[in-house]
């Protein structure tokens, strides 16, 4: 059973460019969350997708957008890249079984991440 | 955004030593807390999810406790082994749909 996969592994871009990162969830999972981990910090929640809709969003600007496909895979797009966008981007998948459908106890399975460097 | 603090930031222990570290979070509007282990060059791996005040979870030599009234969780490792070397992250949830806030983690190094 393949776990969560992400592509590419590493990426180098320049300021102002746009980037697309991809994530395939664990088999049987329909919910995908994206996180940004900057150096020295814990992962920061970007947004979560469920049934092809953005269900929840963290404090990230509109330059960060996403998409979920019918097969539950997901993309993270970042426009007008800034130096500060350099980080490890993690994708996590889960299958909602939590209390009252809130999903708060669902275990998330993480991918290996995409390391983005903006020059 | 929750203010989540983990201490210590890093820790070096000898093989066989027992150790523990702390995750502190605001106690209001608490839903659940997750602990993750993140080994270098690997993906974060879920250890525990805890929801109730007084919860205790155990997985092998690793255990965790939760105090939602005062807003903290402890992670204990008994008889540390080199394979326990990793960063341990806690992630409390203040609302639904897994809008998690991760701490910065405690980096544990177990010296053989």
Coordinates of C-alpha atoms in Angstrom, one line a residue:
Chain A
X1 CA 0.0 0.0 0.0
X2 CA 1.6 3.2 -1.2
X3 CA 1.6 5.9 1.5
X4 CA 1.3 9.6 0.7
X5 CA 3.5 10.7 -2.1
X6 CA 4.6 14.1 -3.1
X7 CA 6.3 15.5 -6.2
X8 CA 8.7 16.9 -6.9
X9 CA 11.2 16.3 -4.1
X10 CA 13.1 19.4 -4.6
X11 CA 12.4 22.6 -6.5
X12 CA 14.3 25.8 -7.1
X13 CA 12.5 28.9 -8.4
X14 CA 13.2 32.6 -8.6
X15 CA 11.2 35.4 -7.1
X16 CA 8.0 36.2 -8.9
X17 CA 7.6 32.8 -10.5
X18 CA 4.8 30.4 -9.9
X19 CA 5.0 26.9 -8.6
X20 CA 2.8 23.8 -8.4
X21 CA 3.3 21.0 -5.9
X22 CA 1.5 17.7 -6.1
X23 CA 0.3 15.2 -3.6
X24 CA -1.3 11.8 -3.9
X25 CA -3.1 10.6 -0.7
X26 CA -2.9 7.3 1.0
X27 CA -5.2 4.7 -0.5
X28 CA -8.7 5.1 0.9
X29 CA -8.2 8.7 2.1
X30 CA -10.3 11.5 0.8
X31 CA -9.0 14.5 2.7
X32 CA -5.8 16.3 2.0
X33 CA -4.1 19.0 4.1
X34 CA -1.1 21.1 3.2
X35 CA 1.5 22.5 5.5
X36 CA 4.5 24.8 5.2
X37 CA 7.5 24.3 7.4
X38 CA 10.0 27.1 7.5
X39 CA 13.4 26.7 9.0
X40 CA 13.2 26.4 12.8
X41 CA 9.4 26.3 13.0
X42 CA 6.7 23.7 13.2
X43 CA 4.6 23.0 10.2
X44 CA 2.0 25.7 9.6
X45 CA -1.4 24.8 8.3
X46 CA -2.1 26.2 4.8
X47 CA -5.5 24.6 3.9
X48 CA -7.4 21.4 3.7
X49 CA -9.4 19.9 0.8
X50 CA -12.3 17.5 1.0
X51 CA -14.7 16.5 -1.8
X52 CA -12.8 18.9 -4.1
X53 CA -13.6 21.9 -1.9
X54 CA -11.3 23.9 0.3
X55 CA -12.8 23.2 3.7
X56 CA -10.5 25.1 6.1
X57 CA -7.7 27.6 5.6
X58 CA -4.9 28.9 7.7
X59 CA -3.4 32.4 7.7
X60 CA -1.9 32.3 4.3
X61 CA -2.3 34.9 1.5
X62 CA -4.4 34.3 -1.6
X63 CA -1.1 33.7 -3.5
X64 CA -1.5 30.2 -2.0
X65 CA -4.2 28.2 -3.7
X66 CA -5.1 24.6 -4.2
X67 CA -7.1 22.1 -5.9
X68 CA -8.4 18.6 -5.3
X69 CA -9.2 16.2 -8.1
X70 CA -11.9 13.5 -8.3
X71 CA -9.3 10.9 -7.5
X72 CA -8.5 12.9 -4.2
X73 CA -5.0 13.9 -5.3
X74 CA -4.2 17.5 -4.7
X75 CA -2.1 20.4 -5.9
X76 CA -0.8 23.4 -4.1
X77 CA -0.1 26.5 -6.2
X78 CA 1.9 29.5 -5.1
X79 CA 2.0 32.6 -7.3
X80 CA 4.4 35.5 -7.2
X81 CA 7.0 33.7 -5.2
X82 CA 8.8 35.5 -2.4
X83 CA 12.1 34.6 -0.8
X84 CA 10.1 33.9 2.4
X85 CA 8.2 31.1 0.6
X86 CA 11.3 28.9 0.8
X87 CA 10.3 26.0 3.0
X88 CA 9.4 22.4 3.2
X89 CA 5.9 21.8 2.0
X90 CA 4.1 18.8 3.5
X91 CA 1.0 17.1 2.4
X92 CA -1.1 15.0 4.8
X93 CA -4.0 12.8 4.0
X94 CA -6.7 11.3 6.3
X95 CA -10.1 9.7 6.1
X96 CA -12.7 11.5 8.3
X97 CA -13.9 9.4 11.1
X98 CA -13.7 11.9 13.9
X99 CA -16.1 13.0 16.6
X100 CA -19.3 14.4 15.2
X101 CA -17.7 14.5 11.8
X102 CA -15.4 17.3 12.9
X103 CA -12.3 15.3 12.0
X104 CA -10.4 16.5 15.0
X105 CA -9.2 13.0 16.0
X106 CA -8.4 11.8 12.5
X107 CA -4.9 10.5 12.2
X108 CA -3.0 12.3 9.4
X109 CA -0.5 10.5 7.3
X110 CA 2.3 12.7 5.9
X111 CA 4.2 12.6 2.7
X112 CA 8.0 13.2 2.6
X113 CA 7.5 16.8 1.5
X114 CA 8.7 19.1 -1.3
X115 CA 11.7 21.3 -0.5
X116 CA 11.1 24.7 -2.3
X117 CA 13.9 27.1 -2.6
X118 CA 13.2 30.6 -3.9
X119 CA 16.2 32.6 -5.1
Chain B
X1 CA -3.7 30.9 15.9
X2 CA -2.8 28.9 19.0
X3 CA 0.3 29.6 21.0
X4 CA 1.9 26.2 21.3
X5 CA 5.2 25.8 23.1
X6 CA 7.3 22.7 23.4
X7 CA 10.2 22.3 25.8
X8 CA 13.0 21.7 25.7
X9 CA 13.9 22.6 22.2
X10 CA 16.5 19.9 22.1
X11 CA 17.7 17.1 24.3
X12 CA 20.7 14.7 24.3
X13 CA 20.4 11.6 26.5
X14 CA 22.4 8.4 26.9
X15 CA 21.0 5.1 25.6
X16 CA 18.9 3.6 28.4
X17 CA 18.0 6.9 30.0
X18 CA 14.3 7.8 30.4
X19 CA 13.2 11.2 29.3
X20 CA 10.2 13.4 29.0
X21 CA 9.2 16.6 27.3
X22 CA 6.3 19.1 27.4
X23 CA 3.8 20.6 25.1
X24 CA 1.9 23.6 26.4
X25 CA -1.2 25.1 24.7
X26 CA -4.1 27.3 25.5
X27 CA -6.7 25.3 27.4
X28 CA -9.8 27.1 26.0
X29 CA -11.8 25.6 23.1
X30 CA -9.7 22.4 23.1
X31 CA -10.7 19.6 20.9
X32 CA -7.8 17.2 20.6
X33 CA -4.0 16.9 20.7
X34 CA -1.8 14.8 18.4
X35 CA 1.8 13.8 19.0
X36 CA 4.0 13.0 16.0
X37 CA 7.5 11.6 15.7
X38 CA 9.6 13.0 12.8
X39 CA 12.8 11.2 12.0
X40 CA 15.4 12.9 9.7
X41 CA 14.7 12.3 6.0
X42 CA 11.4 10.7 6.8
X43 CA 7.8 11.8 7.0
X44 CA 6.1 12.8 10.3
X45 CA 4.6 9.7 11.9
X46 CA 1.5 9.9 14.2
X47 CA 2.1 8.6 17.7
X48 CA -1.0 9.4 19.7
X49 CA -4.2 11.4 19.5
X50 CA -5.7 12.4 22.9
X51 CA -9.0 14.1 23.6
X52 CA -10.0 13.8 27.2
X53 CA -8.5 15.4 30.3
X54 CA -6.5 12.8 32.1
X55 CA -6.0 10.7 29.0
X56 CA -3.0 8.5 29.0
X57 CA -1.7 6.7 25.9
X58 CA 1.1 4.2 25.5
X59 CA 2.9 2.7 22.6
X60 CA 5.8 0.5 23.5
X61 CA 8.3 2.5 25.5
X62 CA 6.6 5.8 24.7
X63 CA 3.6 7.2 26.7
X64 CA 1.8 10.5 26.9
X65 CA -0.5 12.2 29.3
X66 CA -2.9 15.1 28.8
X67 CA -4.2 17.9 31.1
X68 CA -6.7 20.0 29.2
X69 CA -7.6 22.1 32.2
X70 CA -4.1 23.5 32.5
X71 CA -3.2 23.1 28.9
X72 CA -0.2 20.7 28.8
X73 CA 0.8 17.3 27.6
X74 CA 3.8 15.2 28.6
X75 CA 5.6 12.7 26.4
X76 CA 7.7 10.1 28.2
X77 CA 10.2 7.7 26.7
X78 CA 11.4 4.9 28.9
X79 CA 14.8 3.4 28.3
X80 CA 15.7 5.6 25.3
X81 CA 17.2 3.8 22.3
X82 CA 19.1 5.3 19.4
X83 CA 16.2 4.7 17.1
X84 CA 14.1 7.1 19.3
X85 CA 16.2 9.9 17.9
X86 CA 13.8 12.2 16.2
X87 CA 11.9 15.5 16.5
X88 CA 8.7 15.1 18.5
X89 CA 5.9 17.5 17.6
X90 CA 2.7 18.1 19.3
X91 CA -0.3 19.5 17.5
X92 CA -3.4 20.7 19.5
X93 CA -6.6 21.4 17.6
X94 CA -8.7 24.4 18.6
X95 CA -11.4 23.7 16.1
X96 CA -12.7 21.2 13.7
X97 CA -11.5 19.9 10.4
X98 CA -8.0 19.5 11.6
X99 CA -6.9 23.2 11.6
X100 CA -3.9 22.1 13.6
X101 CA -1.2 24.2 15.1
X102 CA 2.1 22.5 15.5
X103 CA 4.7 23.3 18.1
X104 CA 8.3 23.8 17.0
X105 CA 9.1 20.4 18.4
X106 CA 11.6 18.8 20.7
X107 CA 14.7 17.3 19.0
X108 CA 15.8 14.2 20.8
X109 CA 19.2 12.7 20.3
X110 CA 20.0 9.4 22.0
X111 CA 23.7 8.7 22.3
X112 CA 24.7 5.0 22.1

